[in-house]
Amino acid sequence: MSYVKPKFRHPNLPVNTLGHTIADYDGAISTLCAGCGHDSISAAIKNACFLSSIPPHRIAKVSGIGCSSKMPTYFLGKSHGFNSVHGRMPSVATGASLANRDLTYIGVSGDGDTASIGMGQFVHLVRRNVNMTYIVANNGCYGLTKGQDSATADLGSVAKGGAVNEFDGIDLASLALLQGASFVARSFSGDKDQLEPLIRAAMAHKGFAFIDVVSPCVTFNNHAGSTKSYAETRDHLDMMPLDFVPMREEIRTHYPPGTTQGITLHDGSVIHLHKASNDYQADDRIAALNAVQQAKEDERILTGLLYLDPNTQDLTQTLNLATRPLNELGDEELCPGSRVLNSVNEGLR
Amino acid sequence: MSYVKPKFRHPNLPVNTLGHTIADYDGAISTLCAGCGHDSISAAIKNACFLSSIPPHRIAKVSGIGCSSKMPTYFLGKSHGFNSVHGRMPSVATGASLANRDLTYIGVSGDGDTASIGMGQFVHLVRRNVNMTYIVANNGCYGLTKGQDSATADLGSVAKGGAVNEFDGIDLASLALLQGASFVARSFSGDKDQLEPLIRAAMAHKGFAFIDVVSPCVTFNNHAGSTKSYAETRDHLDMMPLDFVPMREEIRTHYPPGTTQGITLHDGSVIHLHKASNDYQADDRIAALNAVQQAKEDERILTGLLYLDPNTQDLTQTLNLATRPLNELGDEELCPGSRVLNSVNEGLR
Amino acid sequence: MKQSAKQIQGINDFVVKFANVNGTGSASANHLFAKAIFRMGIPVSPRNIFPSNIQGLPTWYEVRVSKNGYLGRRGGVDLMLSVNPQSMEQDLRGVEPGGYFVYDNTKPLAPHLRRDDVSFFGIPLTEMCMREFETPRLQQLLKNVVYVGALAALLNMKFTILKDLVADQFKGKEKLISSNVHALEMGYQYVTENYDCPLPIRLEMGEDVVAPHILESEHILMNGNTATALGAIYGGATVAAWYPITPSTSVVDAFDKYAQRMRIDPGSGKKNYAIVQAEDELAAMGMVVGAGWNGARAFTATSGPGLSLMSEFLGLAYFAELPAVLINVQRSGPSTGMPTRSQQSDVLAAAYASHGDTKQVLLFPATPRECFDMTVQAFDLAEQLQTPVIMMSDLDLGMNDWMSPPLEWDDNYRMNRGKVLDAKGLDEATNWGRYLDVDGDGICYRTLPGTHPDKGAFFTRGSSKNEMAVYSESGADYVKNVDRLLRKFETAKSYVPKPKTHPPVKVKKPKTKQKLGALFFGTSASPCYEAVEMLAAEGYPIDTMRIRAFPFHDSVDEFIHAHDRVFVVEQNRDGQMRRLISNECEIPPGKLIPVLNYSGTPITARNIASQIRDNLNTKGAEVVALHPEKA
Amino acid sequence: MKQSAKQIQGINDFVVKFANVNGTGSASANHLFAKAIFRMGIPVSPRNIFPSNIQGLPTWYEVRVSKNGYLGRRGGVDLMLSVNPQSMEQDLRGVEPGGYFVYDNTKPLAPHLRRDDVSFFGIPLTEMCMREFETPRLQQLLKNVVYVGALAALLNMKFTILKDLVADQFKGKEKLISSNVHALEMGYQYVTENYDCPLPIRLEMGEDVVAPHILESEHILMNGNTATALGAIYGGATVAAWYPITPSTSVVDAFDKYAQRMRIDPGSGKKNYAIVQAEDELAAMGMVVGAGWNGARAFTATSGPGLSLMSEFLGLAYFAELPAVLINVQRSGPSTGMPTRSQQSDVLAAAYASHGDTKQVLLFPATPRECFDMTVQAFDLAEQLQTPVIMMSDLDLGMNDWMSPPLEWDDNYRMNRGKVLDAKGLDEATNWGRYLDVDGDGICYRTLPGTHPDKGAFFTRGSSKNEMAVYSESGADYVKNVDRLLRKFETAKSYVPKPKTHPPVKVKKPKTKQKLGALFFGTSASPCYEAVEMLAAEGYPIDTMRIRAFPFHDSVDEFIHAHDRVFVVEQNRDGQMRRLISNECEIPPGKLIPVLNYSGTPITARNIASQIRDNLNTKGAEVVALHPEKA
Ligand SMILES: Cc1ncc(C[n+]2csc(CCOP(=O)(O)OP(=O)(O)O)c2C)c(N)n1
Ligand SMILES: Cc1ncc(C[n+]2csc(CCOP(=O)(O)OP(=O)(O)O)c2C)c(N)n1
Ligand code: SF4
Ligand code: SF4
Ligand SMILES: [Mg+2]
Ligand SMILES: [Mg+2]
């Protein structure tokens, strides 16, 4: 359970253009581990919605299953949310967005939820360009089932049990780029300055917006690379009974565009984030794919807005949907009536 | 049903180093439509195995569901085959290859079987680098269910019914490259000269070998682009009752490396194949990914051996499997016996 | 022509079967034949028996003509038209003694293809077509039309009707009309010149030769999947998510076709509906669940393998109480089973879909008309009951043309969206809780996303929640919630379509004192009614009840208790409906006698009758049950 | 200390419950407590009742001490140790009148937390730890160890045993051993100084205070999942494909651990096994099916949602007749249900897994020992019967430690690979056909890929085939094939483990003339035996039968027919086993009286006894059945 800011706040708290305070964007108390990167993401989503003055009740939250997929409970308590089944949130989000094209959809998933069981649905969601913001809280492991490697775990990373991951990690941002996502970004849960604006931009984008957020699992902390540094802390961890989860502080960071930042995770391992420089051109899909892949080969994780195509046609346009939400249509619009049916009968004689 | 070469053959037929004639690699009579590209692929596989002198019974054939997935019945009648469930052949192949690492595995799938329902399993199969040859008979449609667009159908292509495909096609070769497949190639069902050697190379490769084979569906022929040319033949098709399937000749082609070849499909539409030139370097994954993506943007389909990494570690190596096939191990190797069990009991008191 | 001893006689009452090769256009020609009989006002039911392949394998087409309006299969073949060498031997074997065999005698019949009790009619179809038509394509295609012409003469069809049909079909394509009509005439002429027509089995128009109740009504000829699609249109479906699979594919195809006609917003020309071809069935069901959660009427159509893949989502929707409509067009076996053959074998898989304690609402249509009505109702039920509703059609009903009374629509019908609170409702509601059973019927009030600025928002999840939709792992909350779901299922009994019974058949001196009953559903119904007639004629009065939904209406167990022996007729191996009844109505299984067919081809009246007859001839129903009733 | 009127007494017979916060290391400390009692030679059964969360939510740990060796839950709590403010109120409510409440009195108890019929024992746990230990981590962690020390004094535990256990656990980590021992002593010392110890409920060693049959045997303490994993090792499993899901995850974890110890090829140091963490359950099952097709013994372990996702493959494997072993560790509800709570609610979903007519072989282990034995047998059965075998464990059995007789192994055991033809066999075989039932038992001879240069190759597919494995869509072939599958299922009856009965309990003057019986399976067994004792004491003699497999052995219906009233005890809402029995044994449901618990926490003896008592006190069993037997 995380240290949660008390619901009560000072009366003259800042308000957004809707007259809402940040409190209007609160959710239930988080039941995630203290210091879990996911809680930082929840906070960032909350702030982003507040700053962008989106009416909470006009947002719909969807997720799959996992610690990450629990997040939607912990922000935007005034929005409807749907904690569906493992790996199938993309289809639920697609159906929801077709039913009512006017809401803002935030999908929250994990790397297991998206890159393993959800891989097929994720690729096809991207392909359909559903108008939503899709955030993966990427910790390279299965948190809720106690720390197995996920498909995004880096080659050579070590699980809490000590097993070394022998498979190359799936890079979801590259996959999104390859499949033609119109908005692709990556950030780090602790990098509020970078993450919040990206989320705001994603929600403003009309079309599918993907954000891969590196979000360390403080408890099973087998996110990244450096086996050596893991070993350092090994003994010390072994002492702990398996069901002991130490309280930890979340990792935060700050670093300027164009620079690389080494971040030491709770297990002592280090990941290198490289923030795309300000002159990075985010309008060339193939170039972006290259940059991300190149960085990966250099064991750096490229962060920032990787690609943006502001004028794409989203699924509602592809399907040429009526402007009025389908879930608002009534008998008049939907039921052709007896005259038409009789003509159908005619044709069948 | 295809025109099938009679099983009887001239006595002094050429034999391979095993003393087998091509007849030893025959399968059952094809029940696919006359002129279906898939039959050309079956023939190519047959010849490849014959020329490479692989003992038929040491090959195992696996497939999903679809016209393409029926193919394994039509070649190598002396090999065991498994027509499993739709889109899940990758997992069946993975399990089979673990049970007996000594056989040669040929997986045959369709674009629906692989790029739609099978997407998740395909990506993870590539990631595991299972030692097999995986051939997708890619016709951009669902043949067996009568011609709906598949996820590899090109943007703007038109289905027999006349509906235009509004979604960007999934490029399986790019996906394989992105996920780090160690052998990635593309060819055309009618291009025997290019396809056969690729299949032989793929079977010789130790690791996952992927071949995306463009294989026109003569009956629902909505593989590719040009809407206009489709229209030309439209009226003429309308005359035909929906259950009439004209007998057609398979499409064959020949063209030198480094050149582009326009191929007119049965529906009159044209696809442009570009054969990688002889000086194409197939050893740079990112470059290959670029080349394929670039060609796609120019509406050309790059064919040939796109990428090869001859020394990768396949799944049996990653798992450090014993050299003896697991399915040959007996009680001695597998059962630790009572002494060991008693020591286990000891530890539980 | 070799004339056999006594030939089968019959006015408007016989079975014709066509044996052909898949992909040769035969189905269209055969349909032309059936449609013409329909237009003559004579009850007819065609069945396409096709392979899981696109071109080259054997395919059959069976046409039942029944002046009494029996649309199920009778069993047996009176006239076989066989132009497929692959199957000719088995086709000839299938002909009833005294029956007729029409074939292409361009090449002489193989000597072993002989029967003395069958009349042979050779027609040089290939030769005639080679002579008359240029392209191989036309020669191939029109060969089928020629034999239709031949049958017209042999069976006394109204030729003008055939010509009209051809004219309709190819409207605007004069060249094609003339060549088709020419083909018809070729066949007609050849047989009239070479054989004496018509045959003792033949067609005739008019009151005296057709059951009156048919003549009156203005019947239509349509397949169940088309009717289902229309039901989805009229039922207000706006989201269709699906994955292609035979035999359900044509449901969405037809929905698409009609929606383009009936669902375009007049002002903008945009669509008042969305159709998504999903990447697989899990995704299709996920989209339907997501759309239902968000207040749209959504459905998917699938078949066996898809049902299996959807089971996790069906379980979630059951526990999370989300509306969803699933059209399950049943077929045989697994993927590599007999996908193009019909069965009713998903009853248990659907009723208890998903792991855990679940019960799903099922509807069992028996006619295209019912496919239409029940699909409309399915959308009301799904929203009223806030749960998935599965319509259990099958290949026979879904893909074959059935003669049916015209579809009817009451313009006063309004969609019943169930208990949904809008903004006003929320403002008025005092301490609303998503899972509070305020009305005591187990159905609670839901809210939709985006409705109210600060009321009614909640988090949807499976079963770890309390009445206020707050996360809870308390056993008490769990029990309270799932017990309410049982209460809701009880409520459902009074919402779903009631079973249909018929006035008991009169029998002069009955052969038995026992009260006999028969239970059945879906496509087993029409052959059952015919079988009951047959048995009545033999002195066995059998009351019938046609089940139309699960949960079962109380009248089902009343029916069972009012009878000594109850036959449960269904088309699967394990007597799945019989089990479901025994389970849910707490009926001793021994009392329910299974009458089964699971060959993949629809059950026939003769088959049903003989199974029941055999049972009646054995002493006491008990023998079929492992345990005597007294147990 | 506030002393209440009459306190609960009891030697080696009471229930202790710990209430703590998830992620604080409490489970380990509590396990230390239970293990120590076990080492004292006193029957004990600990249960971890944890949330679906990693840190911060309430978690409980219940320890049943039973000199008679009842390892199921009894119901009620005699001593509650509560250090979790979140749950303290409900924890206190849960204590039996006359019971004991141990808590952390560093801060005084809230005034409303009072009961006069309970004895309170405050211990300043936090304060003591703050004082004694430096780091917050150790303060947090060792607090739990301190209360174990306290309980040792209150309940008269053997302190040396506790110390030995600590020494074992942290072997080699002296610093840690000493701090843990110190913590134990702190707690022990505090209560001995502040309260008079031991309590009226207490532990004692020796013959007179423990049921003899327990003392004799050299019991072990282990959980079902570990035993299952060992069964897979000893059963010769070489391929494990899985996807993580609570509560089945530890099956594969343990398999991995033991395989690394027992399955390394001595020569090469390479692995004689393969474990693949699949991308989801469909893939896991696909890998198992593929490996089984290719002749390896393969298994997967999953839970509810996974079972649903595997159903298509289970159907294929049933029709294609491929061996596969599935360990289904049952839990509650859908994904967002109560994944960390126990149920037996997948019985129907597993028995009829997949669309179409399917029946799957099920095994129902009740103890870790049986998890081991049945898993070994599952691999033989799967290959002998050429079909999937599903072992139905559950969270309670799989994840909790159970006292069990030691695992035994007969070194003469050899794997039974079933009917597989090798090259020699193929050369000798005359006209072999994959699906020819030469032996009449419904089981045919299979061949493996790569066996023979030109014999025995065939194409595996679902059900569209004939006996020679040639593609066929003939209805006759289909029927012949699936009828044989029924024959095979009949054969299975004699292969699977038989049910277990116990000598009928003696009752002096019975209160009823009716012959009473109880049927149950898995983790419902031990509380049932206890309930039967309770009821015997009240004058109700109840015979018991524990079902161990599906298909059911004939003795199951014999048992039912030998009794007037049969209670079916199970842990799900819909009485799924009762339904399955009624279906498959053709038993009138009314005769089977459901005794159910589905709260997610394992059923208790008291609960079972009271449900049966209530039924017996109502006139006639009939009332629970909707229809009287006479029907
Ligand atoms: C069908 C199914 N399979 C498995 C599970 C068990 N399960 C719950 S969460 C989870 C993985 C979560 O990993 P991830 O998506 O990365 O989320 P995280 O906990 O790491 O944030 C799994 C396997 C499930 N709930 N449903
Ligand atoms: C679970 C499931 N869904 C749907 C189907 C129906 N189906 C059979 S083949 C097929 C698509 C085949 O397309 P493709 O893989 O491209 O093969 P092609 O026929 O085009 O060669 C589908 C959807 C099925 N058999 N199983
Ligand atoms: S287990 Fe990991 S991912 Fe889950 S809540 Fe704890 S820290 Fe976060
Ligand atoms: S339908 Fe298309 S893919 Fe299928 S066999 Fe015919 S031509 Fe080939
Ligand atoms: Mg994760
Ligand atoms: Mg295809």
mmCIF file of N, CA and C in Angstrom, chain B residues 214-252:
data_model
loop_
_atom_site.group_PDB
_atom_site.id
_atom_site.type_symbol
_atom_site.label_atom_id
_atom_site.label_comp_id
_atom_site.label_asym_id
_atom_site.label_seq_id
_atom_site.Cartn_x
_atom_site.Cartn_y
_atom_site.Cartn_z
ATOM 1 N N VAL B 214 4.143 -14.997 -51.463
ATOM 2 C CA VAL B 214 2.947 -14.437 -52.091
ATOM 3 C C VAL B 214 2.331 -15.540 -52.949
ATOM 4 N N SER B 215 1.092 -15.900 -52.652
ATOM 5 C CA SER B 215 0.479 -17.058 -53.302
ATOM 6 C C SER B 215 -0.977 -16.765 -53.656
ATOM 7 N N PRO B 216 -1.190 -16.265 -54.888
ATOM 8 C CA PRO B 216 -2.521 -15.769 -55.248
ATOM 9 C C PRO B 216 -3.637 -16.796 -55.058
ATOM 10 N N CYS B 217 -4.759 -16.329 -54.564
ATOM 11 C CA CYS B 217 -5.968 -17.145 -54.465
ATOM 12 C C CYS B 217 -6.731 -16.950 -55.767
ATOM 13 N N VAL B 218 -6.722 -17.968 -56.614
ATOM 14 C CA VAL B 218 -7.317 -17.786 -57.946
ATOM 15 C C VAL B 218 -8.829 -17.610 -57.869
ATOM 16 N N THR B 219 -9.398 -18.061 -56.788
ATOM 17 C CA THR B 219 -10.851 -18.018 -56.702
ATOM 18 C C THR B 219 -11.378 -16.722 -56.116
ATOM 19 N N PHE B 220 -10.726 -16.254 -55.074
ATOM 20 C CA PHE B 220 -11.215 -15.009 -54.469
ATOM 21 C C PHE B 220 -10.255 -13.873 -54.771
ATOM 22 N N ASN B 221 -9.165 -14.257 -55.425
ATOM 23 C CA ASN B 221 -8.227 -13.338 -56.064
ATOM 24 C C ASN B 221 -8.302 -11.877 -55.640
ATOM 25 N N ASN B 222 -8.485 -11.627 -54.372
ATOM 26 C CA ASN B 222 -8.456 -10.201 -54.013
ATOM 27 C C ASN B 222 -7.142 -9.875 -53.350
ATOM 28 N N HIS B 223 -6.066 -10.495 -53.892
ATOM 29 C CA HIS B 223 -4.829 -10.216 -53.190
ATOM 30 C C HIS B 223 -4.453 -8.750 -53.165
ATOM 31 N N ALA B 224 -4.281 -8.167 -54.331
ATOM 32 C CA ALA B 224 -3.560 -6.896 -54.267
ATOM 33 C C ALA B 224 -4.288 -5.702 -54.830
ATOM 34 N N GLY B 225 -3.596 -4.603 -54.699
ATOM 35 C CA GLY B 225 -3.884 -3.214 -55.012
ATOM 36 C C GLY B 225 -4.939 -2.897 -56.030
ATOM 37 N N SER B 226 -4.468 -2.501 -57.162
ATOM 38 C CA SER B 226 -5.173 -1.800 -58.217
ATOM 39 C C SER B 226 -6.675 -2.050 -58.297
ATOM 40 N N THR B 227 -7.415 -1.122 -57.739
ATOM 41 C CA THR B 227 -8.870 -1.234 -57.734
ATOM 42 C C THR B 227 -9.391 -1.174 -59.163
ATOM 43 N N LYS B 228 -8.796 -0.322 -59.914
ATOM 44 C CA LYS B 228 -9.267 -0.106 -61.282
ATOM 45 C C LYS B 228 -9.288 -1.431 -62.029
ATOM 46 N N SER B 229 -8.139 -2.066 -62.083
ATOM 47 C CA SER B 229 -8.053 -3.280 -62.887
ATOM 48 C C SER B 229 -9.069 -4.323 -62.414
ATOM 49 N N TYR B 230 -9.402 -4.271 -61.124
ATOM 50 C CA TYR B 230 -10.408 -5.212 -60.657
ATOM 51 C C TYR B 230 -11.730 -4.914 -61.348
ATOM 52 N N ALA B 231 -12.053 -3.638 -61.354
ATOM 53 C CA ALA B 231 -13.335 -3.218 -61.937
ATOM 54 C C ALA B 231 -13.473 -3.774 -63.359
ATOM 55 N N GLU B 232 -12.400 -3.657 -64.130
ATOM 56 C CA GLU B 232 -12.444 -4.164 -65.502
ATOM 57 C C GLU B 232 -13.163 -5.505 -65.589
ATOM 58 N N THR B 233 -12.729 -6.415 -64.735
ATOM 59 C CA THR B 233 -13.250 -7.778 -64.850
ATOM 60 C C THR B 233 -14.523 -7.969 -64.042
ATOM 61 N N ARG B 234 -14.957 -6.922 -63.389
ATOM 62 C CA ARG B 234 -16.097 -7.017 -62.495
ATOM 63 C C ARG B 234 -17.323 -7.634 -63.172
ATOM 64 N N ASP B 235 -17.868 -6.955 -64.195
ATOM 65 C CA ASP B 235 -19.117 -7.418 -64.820
ATOM 66 C C ASP B 235 -19.034 -8.908 -65.075
ATOM 67 N N HIS B 236 -17.974 -9.220 -65.734
ATOM 68 C CA HIS B 236 -17.761 -10.573 -66.176
ATOM 69 C C HIS B 236 -17.813 -11.550 -64.998
ATOM 70 N N LEU B 237 -17.382 -11.087 -63.843
ATOM 71 C CA LEU B 237 -17.440 -11.975 -62.672
ATOM 72 C C LEU B 237 -18.856 -12.045 -62.128
ATOM 73 N N ASP B 238 -19.543 -10.922 -62.167
ATOM 74 C CA ASP B 238 -20.903 -10.897 -61.644
ATOM 75 C C ASP B 238 -21.773 -11.948 -62.304
ATOM 76 N N MET B 239 -21.511 -12.220 -63.553
ATOM 77 C CA MET B 239 -22.354 -13.175 -64.261
ATOM 78 C C MET B 239 -22.306 -14.538 -63.594
ATOM 79 N N MET B 240 -21.200 -14.788 -62.954
ATOM 80 C CA MET B 240 -21.016 -16.126 -62.415
ATOM 81 C C MET B 240 -21.763 -16.295 -61.106
ATOM 82 N N PRO B 241 -22.460 -17.415 -60.977
ATOM 83 C CA PRO B 241 -23.070 -17.684 -59.673
ATOM 84 C C PRO B 241 -21.958 -17.757 -58.631
ATOM 85 N N LEU B 242 -22.281 -17.433 -57.407
ATOM 86 C CA LEU B 242 -21.237 -17.345 -56.376
ATOM 87 C C LEU B 242 -20.525 -18.662 -56.134
ATOM 88 N N ASP B 243 -21.216 -19.764 -56.428
ATOM 89 C CA ASP B 243 -20.555 -21.035 -56.129
ATOM 90 C C ASP B 243 -19.850 -21.615 -57.348
ATOM 91 N N PHE B 244 -19.690 -20.775 -58.382
ATOM 92 C CA PHE B 244 -18.969 -21.260 -59.547
ATOM 93 C C PHE B 244 -17.501 -20.871 -59.441
ATOM 94 N N VAL B 245 -16.597 -21.871 -59.485
ATOM 95 C CA VAL B 245 -15.174 -21.604 -59.377
ATOM 96 C C VAL B 245 -14.486 -22.034 -60.659
ATOM 97 N N PRO B 246 -14.199 -21.043 -61.528
ATOM 98 C CA PRO B 246 -13.616 -21.393 -62.818
ATOM 99 C C PRO B 246 -12.267 -22.084 -62.654
ATOM 100 N N MET B 247 -11.960 -23.005 -63.558
ATOM 101 C CA MET B 247 -10.656 -23.665 -63.560
ATOM 102 C C MET B 247 -9.637 -22.676 -64.089
ATOM 103 N N ARG B 248 -8.560 -22.495 -63.351
ATOM 104 C CA ARG B 248 -7.576 -21.529 -63.819
ATOM 105 C C ARG B 248 -6.193 -22.143 -63.845
ATOM 106 N N GLU B 249 -5.330 -21.526 -64.646
ATOM 107 C CA GLU B 249 -3.936 -21.951 -64.696
ATOM 108 C C GLU B 249 -3.182 -21.221 -63.602
ATOM 109 N N GLU B 250 -2.213 -21.897 -62.944
ATOM 110 C CA GLU B 250 -1.444 -21.186 -61.932
ATOM 111 C C GLU B 250 -0.537 -20.155 -62.613
ATOM 112 N N ILE B 251 -0.230 -19.107 -61.864
ATOM 113 C CA ILE B 251 0.631 -18.050 -62.410
ATOM 114 C C ILE B 251 2.085 -18.431 -62.173
ATOM 115 N N ARG B 252 2.893 -18.347 -63.226
ATOM 116 C CA ARG B 252 4.326 -18.629 -63.058
ATOM 117 C C ARG B 252 5.128 -17.408 -63.496
#
